[in-house]
Amino acid sequence: PDHGYNDALVYISQAYHETKDYNFYFTKRFWVFRHFSHFLRPGAVRYDIPNEILPYGTVAVAAKNVDGVYATIFVNRNVTEQVIRMKLPGEGGEVTNAVQTTDKDDFAAVTVPAVSADGTFNLNLPAKGVLTIQFTVGGPIAAGPAGKRDIVGKAEGEIHAKNGKRGRRWWKMR
């Protein structure tokens, strides 16, 4: 149930002593936090996605985890869906997982987008939602220095976002 609170990750009913409702209630904030804690693991190398080149109202974080799997978390604060065309770095990469949190979904698995032969695919970022994709890449990718935390790495790939009728490149990992 929605208790109308928004300042914590988990709640129990305030009237639990009367109702005997000892259940935990997870807020949307909990599910958004889970995207970051689940997909960005300790030791991950962060890749720069400048906010000024993202569609208005959208932010993103990308990282390569120590297991070699990349994760990109997109947060769309707009009331409309945003469409992004992404090109994976390297050759022969694939999207292996996609999870979203929206007003209707809580950390729900969604269909993994098909990657074309040139490594591109489309992402539909849900309105007022968070979408995380995990992907692997083939071929050599340059990364930031090993052993440092929160390092901006470098790789090859790009993302194009459509903001209304305008398309623009907003991320290039080099």
Short mmCIF file of the C-alpha atoms (twelve columns), coordinates in Angstrom:
data_MODEL
# 
_entry.id   MODEL 
# 
loop_
_atom_site.group_PDB 
_atom_site.id 
_atom_site.type_symbol 
_atom_site.label_atom_id 
_atom_site.label_alt_id 
_atom_site.label_comp_id 
_atom_site.label_asym_id 
_atom_site.label_seq_id 
_atom_site.Cartn_x 
_atom_site.Cartn_y 
_atom_site.Cartn_z 
_atom_site.pdbx_PDB_model_num 
ATOM 1   C CA . PRO A 1   0.000  0.000  0.000   1 
ATOM 2   C CA . ASP A 2   0.980  3.597  -0.562  1 
ATOM 3   C CA . HIS A 3   1.398  5.320  2.792   1 
ATOM 4   C CA . GLY A 4   2.267  8.624  1.120   1 
ATOM 5   C CA . TYR A 5   5.780  8.742  2.529   1 
ATOM 6   C CA . ASN A 6   8.810  9.361  0.368   1 
ATOM 7   C CA . ASP A 7   11.766 9.965  2.679   1 
ATOM 8   C CA . ALA A 8   12.938 6.412  3.369   1 
ATOM 9   C CA . LEU A 9   13.621 3.177  1.532   1 
ATOM 10  C CA . VAL A 10  11.439 0.865  3.636   1 
ATOM 11  C CA . TYR A 11  8.403  1.437  5.878   1 
ATOM 12  C CA . ILE A 12  6.245  -0.472 8.274   1 
ATOM 13  C CA . SER A 13  2.721  0.615  9.104   1 
ATOM 14  C CA . GLN A 14  2.617  3.352  11.758  1 
ATOM 15  C CA . ALA A 15  -0.384 1.611  13.263  1 
ATOM 16  C CA . TYR A 16  1.345  -1.770 13.463  1 
ATOM 17  C CA . HIS A 17  0.680  -2.067 17.211  1 
ATOM 18  C CA . GLU A 18  -3.081 -1.798 16.519  1 
ATOM 19  C CA . THR A 19  -3.353 -3.565 13.150  1 
ATOM 20  C CA . LYS A 20  -0.634 -6.169 13.749  1 
ATOM 21  C CA . ASP A 21  0.611  -5.339 10.246  1 
ATOM 22  C CA . TYR A 22  4.324  -6.056 10.616  1 
ATOM 23  C CA . ASN A 23  5.000  -6.178 6.881   1 
ATOM 24  C CA . PHE A 24  7.748  -4.162 5.214   1 
ATOM 25  C CA . TYR A 25  6.742  -1.755 2.439   1 
ATOM 26  C CA . PHE A 26  9.345  -0.809 -0.131  1 
ATOM 27  C CA . THR A 27  9.208  2.686  -1.634  1 
ATOM 28  C CA . LYS A 28  10.108 3.596  -5.225  1 
ATOM 29  C CA . ARG A 29  13.246 5.131  -3.763  1 
ATOM 30  C CA . PHE A 30  14.257 1.634  -2.605  1 
ATOM 31  C CA . TRP A 31  13.883 0.203  -6.132  1 
ATOM 32  C CA . VAL A 32  15.853 3.065  -7.704  1 
ATOM 33  C CA . PHE A 33  18.591 2.612  -5.093  1 
ATOM 34  C CA . ARG A 34  18.654 -1.093 -5.989  1 
ATOM 35  C CA . HIS A 35  19.596 -0.262 -9.600  1 
ATOM 36  C CA . PHE A 36  22.753 1.437  -8.370  1 
ATOM 37  C CA . SER A 37  23.681 -1.038 -5.627  1 
ATOM 38  C CA . HIS A 38  22.943 -4.124 -7.735  1 
ATOM 39  C CA . PHE A 39  24.516 -3.144 -11.070 1 
ATOM 40  C CA . LEU A 40  27.465 -0.936 -10.017 1 
ATOM 41  C CA . ARG A 41  29.687 -3.123 -7.880  1 
ATOM 42  C CA . PRO A 42  32.742 -2.210 -5.776  1 
ATOM 43  C CA . GLY A 43  35.818 -1.715 -7.952  1 
ATOM 44  C CA . ALA A 44  33.837 -0.742 -11.069 1 
ATOM 45  C CA . VAL A 45  35.405 1.787  -13.461 1 
ATOM 46  C CA . ARG A 46  33.026 4.653  -14.258 1 
ATOM 47  C CA . TYR A 47  32.694 6.002  -17.801 1 
ATOM 48  C CA . ASP A 48  31.860 9.642  -18.392 1 
ATOM 49  C CA . ILE A 49  28.462 10.523 -19.854 1 
ATOM 50  C CA . PRO A 50  28.289 14.341 -19.742 1 
ATOM 51  C CA . ASN A 51  24.910 15.629 -18.554 1 
ATOM 52  C CA . GLU A 52  24.961 18.584 -20.928 1 
ATOM 53  C CA . ILE A 53  24.695 16.289 -23.935 1 
ATOM 54  C CA . LEU A 54  21.864 14.140 -22.557 1 
ATOM 55  C CA . PRO A 55  18.235 14.824 -23.452 1 
ATOM 56  C CA . TYR A 56  16.747 17.365 -21.079 1 
ATOM 57  C CA . GLY A 57  15.566 15.684 -17.881 1 
ATOM 58  C CA . THR A 58  17.686 12.562 -18.416 1 
ATOM 59  C CA . VAL A 59  20.859 11.494 -16.610 1 
ATOM 60  C CA . ALA A 60  22.994 8.372  -16.954 1 
ATOM 61  C CA . VAL A 61  25.829 6.504  -15.264 1 
ATOM 62  C CA . ALA A 62  27.971 3.900  -17.033 1 
ATOM 63  C CA . ALA A 63  30.572 1.562  -15.561 1 
ATOM 64  C CA . LYS A 64  32.584 -1.558 -16.258 1 
ATOM 65  C CA . ASN A 65  32.408 -3.960 -13.341 1 
ATOM 66  C CA . VAL A 66  35.379 -6.077 -12.275 1 
ATOM 67  C CA . ASP A 67  33.747 -9.133 -13.909 1 
ATOM 68  C CA . GLY A 68  34.022 -7.348 -17.296 1 
ATOM 69  C CA . VAL A 69  30.279 -6.695 -17.658 1 
ATOM 70  C CA . TYR A 70  29.272 -3.105 -18.430 1 
ATOM 71  C CA . ALA A 71  26.202 -1.468 -16.893 1 
ATOM 72  C CA . THR A 72  24.490 1.778  -17.873 1 
ATOM 73  C CA . ILE A 73  21.750 3.245  -15.702 1 
ATOM 74  C CA . PHE A 74  19.447 5.811  -17.320 1 
ATOM 75  C CA . VAL A 75  17.162 8.015  -15.204 1 
ATOM 76  C CA . ASN A 76  14.388 9.733  -17.154 1 
ATOM 77  C CA . ARG A 77  12.685 12.471 -15.128 1 
ATOM 78  C CA . ASN A 78  10.503 13.515 -18.059 1 
ATOM 79  C CA . VAL A 79  6.777  12.768 -18.224 1 
ATOM 80  C CA . THR A 80  7.326  11.305 -21.705 1 
ATOM 81  C CA . GLU A 81  9.354  8.353  -22.925 1 
ATOM 82  C CA . GLN A 82  12.786 9.179  -24.366 1 
ATOM 83  C CA . VAL A 83  14.260 7.166  -27.248 1 
ATOM 84  C CA . ILE A 84  17.997 6.585  -27.373 1 
ATOM 85  C CA . ARG A 85  20.029 4.819  -30.036 1 
ATOM 86  C CA . MET A 86  23.153 3.258  -28.587 1 
ATOM 87  C CA . LYS A 87  26.230 1.760  -30.242 1 
ATOM 88  C CA . LEU A 88  28.170 -0.706 -28.155 1 
ATOM 89  C CA . PRO A 89  31.907 -0.180 -27.825 1 
ATOM 90  C CA . GLY A 90  34.133 -2.730 -29.554 1 
ATOM 91  C CA . GLU A 91  32.817 -5.421 -31.875 1 
ATOM 92  C CA . GLY A 92  30.574 -8.393 -31.235 1 
ATOM 93  C CA . GLY A 93  28.997 -7.065 -28.042 1 
ATOM 94  C CA . GLU A 94  25.561 -7.987 -26.776 1 
ATOM 95  C CA . VAL A 95  23.011 -6.642 -24.321 1 
ATOM 96  C CA . THR A 96  22.582 -9.334 -21.672 1 
ATOM 97  C CA . ASN A 97  20.053 -7.815 -19.248 1 
ATOM 98  C CA . ALA A 98  17.543 -4.960 -18.989 1 
ATOM 99  C CA . VAL A 99  15.650 -3.941 -15.843 1 
ATOM 100 C CA . GLN A 100 13.345 -0.976 -15.200 1 
ATOM 101 C CA . THR A 101 11.567 0.779  -12.375 1 
ATOM 102 C CA . THR A 102 8.540  2.919  -13.241 1 
ATOM 103 C CA . ASP A 103 5.354  4.017  -11.519 1 
ATOM 104 C CA . LYS A 104 3.995  0.533  -12.355 1 
ATOM 105 C CA . ASP A 105 7.134  -1.654 -12.237 1 
ATOM 106 C CA . ASP A 106 9.508  -2.377 -9.359  1 
ATOM 107 C CA . PHE A 107 12.883 -3.582 -10.664 1 
ATOM 108 C CA . ALA A 108 11.171 -5.557 -13.427 1 
ATOM 109 C CA . ALA A 109 13.007 -7.435 -16.166 1 
ATOM 110 C CA . VAL A 110 12.164 -6.083 -19.617 1 
ATOM 111 C CA . THR A 111 12.875 -7.329 -23.119 1 
ATOM 112 C CA . VAL A 112 16.542 -7.089 -24.015 1 
ATOM 113 C CA . PRO A 113 16.933 -4.991 -27.188 1 
ATOM 114 C CA . ALA A 114 18.276 -6.738 -30.274 1 
ATOM 115 C CA . VAL A 115 21.703 -5.495 -31.346 1 
ATOM 116 C CA . SER A 116 22.218 -5.035 -35.085 1 
ATOM 117 C CA . ALA A 117 25.332 -6.183 -36.964 1 
ATOM 118 C CA . ASP A 118 26.920 -2.726 -36.569 1 
ATOM 119 C CA . GLY A 119 26.459 -2.860 -32.766 1 
ATOM 120 C CA . THR A 120 23.551 -0.403 -32.551 1 
ATOM 121 C CA . PHE A 121 20.179 -0.763 -30.854 1 
ATOM 122 C CA . ASN A 122 17.311 1.407  -29.614 1 
ATOM 123 C CA . LEU A 123 16.368 1.971  -25.981 1 
ATOM 124 C CA . ASN A 124 13.021 3.325  -24.854 1 
ATOM 125 C CA . LEU A 125 13.557 5.076  -21.537 1 
ATOM 126 C CA . PRO A 126 10.256 4.941  -19.635 1 
ATOM 127 C CA . ALA A 127 8.657  8.198  -18.514 1 
ATOM 128 C CA . LYS A 128 9.521  9.033  -14.892 1 
ATOM 129 C CA . GLY A 129 11.544 5.841  -14.723 1 
ATOM 130 C CA . VAL A 130 14.912 4.163  -14.440 1 
ATOM 131 C CA . LEU A 131 16.248 1.703  -17.009 1 
ATOM 132 C CA . THR A 132 19.440 -0.280 -16.540 1 
ATOM 133 C CA . ILE A 133 21.120 -2.335 -19.235 1 
ATOM 134 C CA . GLN A 134 24.041 -4.698 -18.879 1 
ATOM 135 C CA . PHE A 135 26.197 -5.541 -21.863 1 
ATOM 136 C CA . THR A 136 29.390 -7.227 -22.928 1 
ATOM 137 C CA . VAL A 137 31.766 -6.064 -25.630 1 
ATOM 138 C CA . GLY A 138 34.157 -7.752 -27.994 1 
ATOM 139 C CA . GLY A 139 37.523 -6.445 -29.092 1 
ATOM 140 C CA . PRO A 140 39.965 -4.295 -27.152 1 
ATOM 141 C CA . ILE A 141 38.594 -1.484 -24.978 1 
ATOM 142 C CA . ALA A 142 40.892 0.949  -23.183 1 
ATOM 143 C CA . ALA A 143 40.001 1.526  -19.535 1 
ATOM 144 C CA . GLY A 144 41.143 3.819  -16.744 1 
ATOM 145 C CA . PRO A 145 44.060 2.935  -14.471 1 
ATOM 146 C CA . ALA A 146 43.502 -0.217 -12.416 1 
ATOM 147 C CA . GLY A 147 43.126 -0.091 -8.673  1 
ATOM 148 C CA . LYS A 148 41.544 3.365  -8.432  1 
ATOM 149 C CA . ARG A 149 38.000 4.107  -7.394  1 
ATOM 150 C CA . ASP A 150 35.522 6.220  -9.326  1 
ATOM 151 C CA . ILE A 151 37.823 6.640  -12.290 1 
ATOM 152 C CA . VAL A 152 36.536 7.922  -15.576 1 
ATOM 153 C CA . GLY A 153 37.601 5.328  -18.135 1 
ATOM 154 C CA . LYS A 154 37.763 5.514  -21.893 1 
ATOM 155 C CA . ALA A 155 36.215 3.226  -24.489 1 
ATOM 156 C CA . GLU A 156 34.804 3.452  -27.977 1 
ATOM 157 C CA . GLY A 157 31.077 3.655  -28.534 1 
ATOM 158 C CA . GLU A 158 28.354 6.217  -28.761 1 
ATOM 159 C CA . ILE A 159 24.757 6.949  -27.987 1 
ATOM 160 C CA . HIS A 160 22.370 9.119  -29.968 1 
ATOM 161 C CA . ALA A 161 19.324 10.560 -28.250 1 
ATOM 162 C CA . LYS A 162 16.182 11.826 -29.903 1 
ATOM 163 C CA . ASN A 163 14.751 14.826 -28.131 1 
ATOM 164 C CA . GLY A 164 11.521 15.589 -29.969 1 
ATOM 165 C CA . LYS A 165 12.380 15.818 -33.682 1 
ATOM 166 C CA . ARG A 166 16.057 16.542 -33.054 1 
ATOM 167 C CA . GLY A 167 18.557 13.722 -32.877 1 
ATOM 168 C CA . ARG A 168 21.964 14.364 -31.359 1 
ATOM 169 C CA . ARG A 169 25.020 12.454 -30.270 1 
ATOM 170 C CA . TRP A 170 25.344 12.771 -26.536 1 
ATOM 171 C CA . TRP A 171 27.934 10.228 -25.477 1 
ATOM 172 C CA . LYS A 172 31.087 9.018  -27.019 1 
ATOM 173 C CA . MET A 173 33.298 6.759  -25.013 1 
ATOM 174 C CA . ARG A 174 36.749 7.160  -26.578 1 
# 
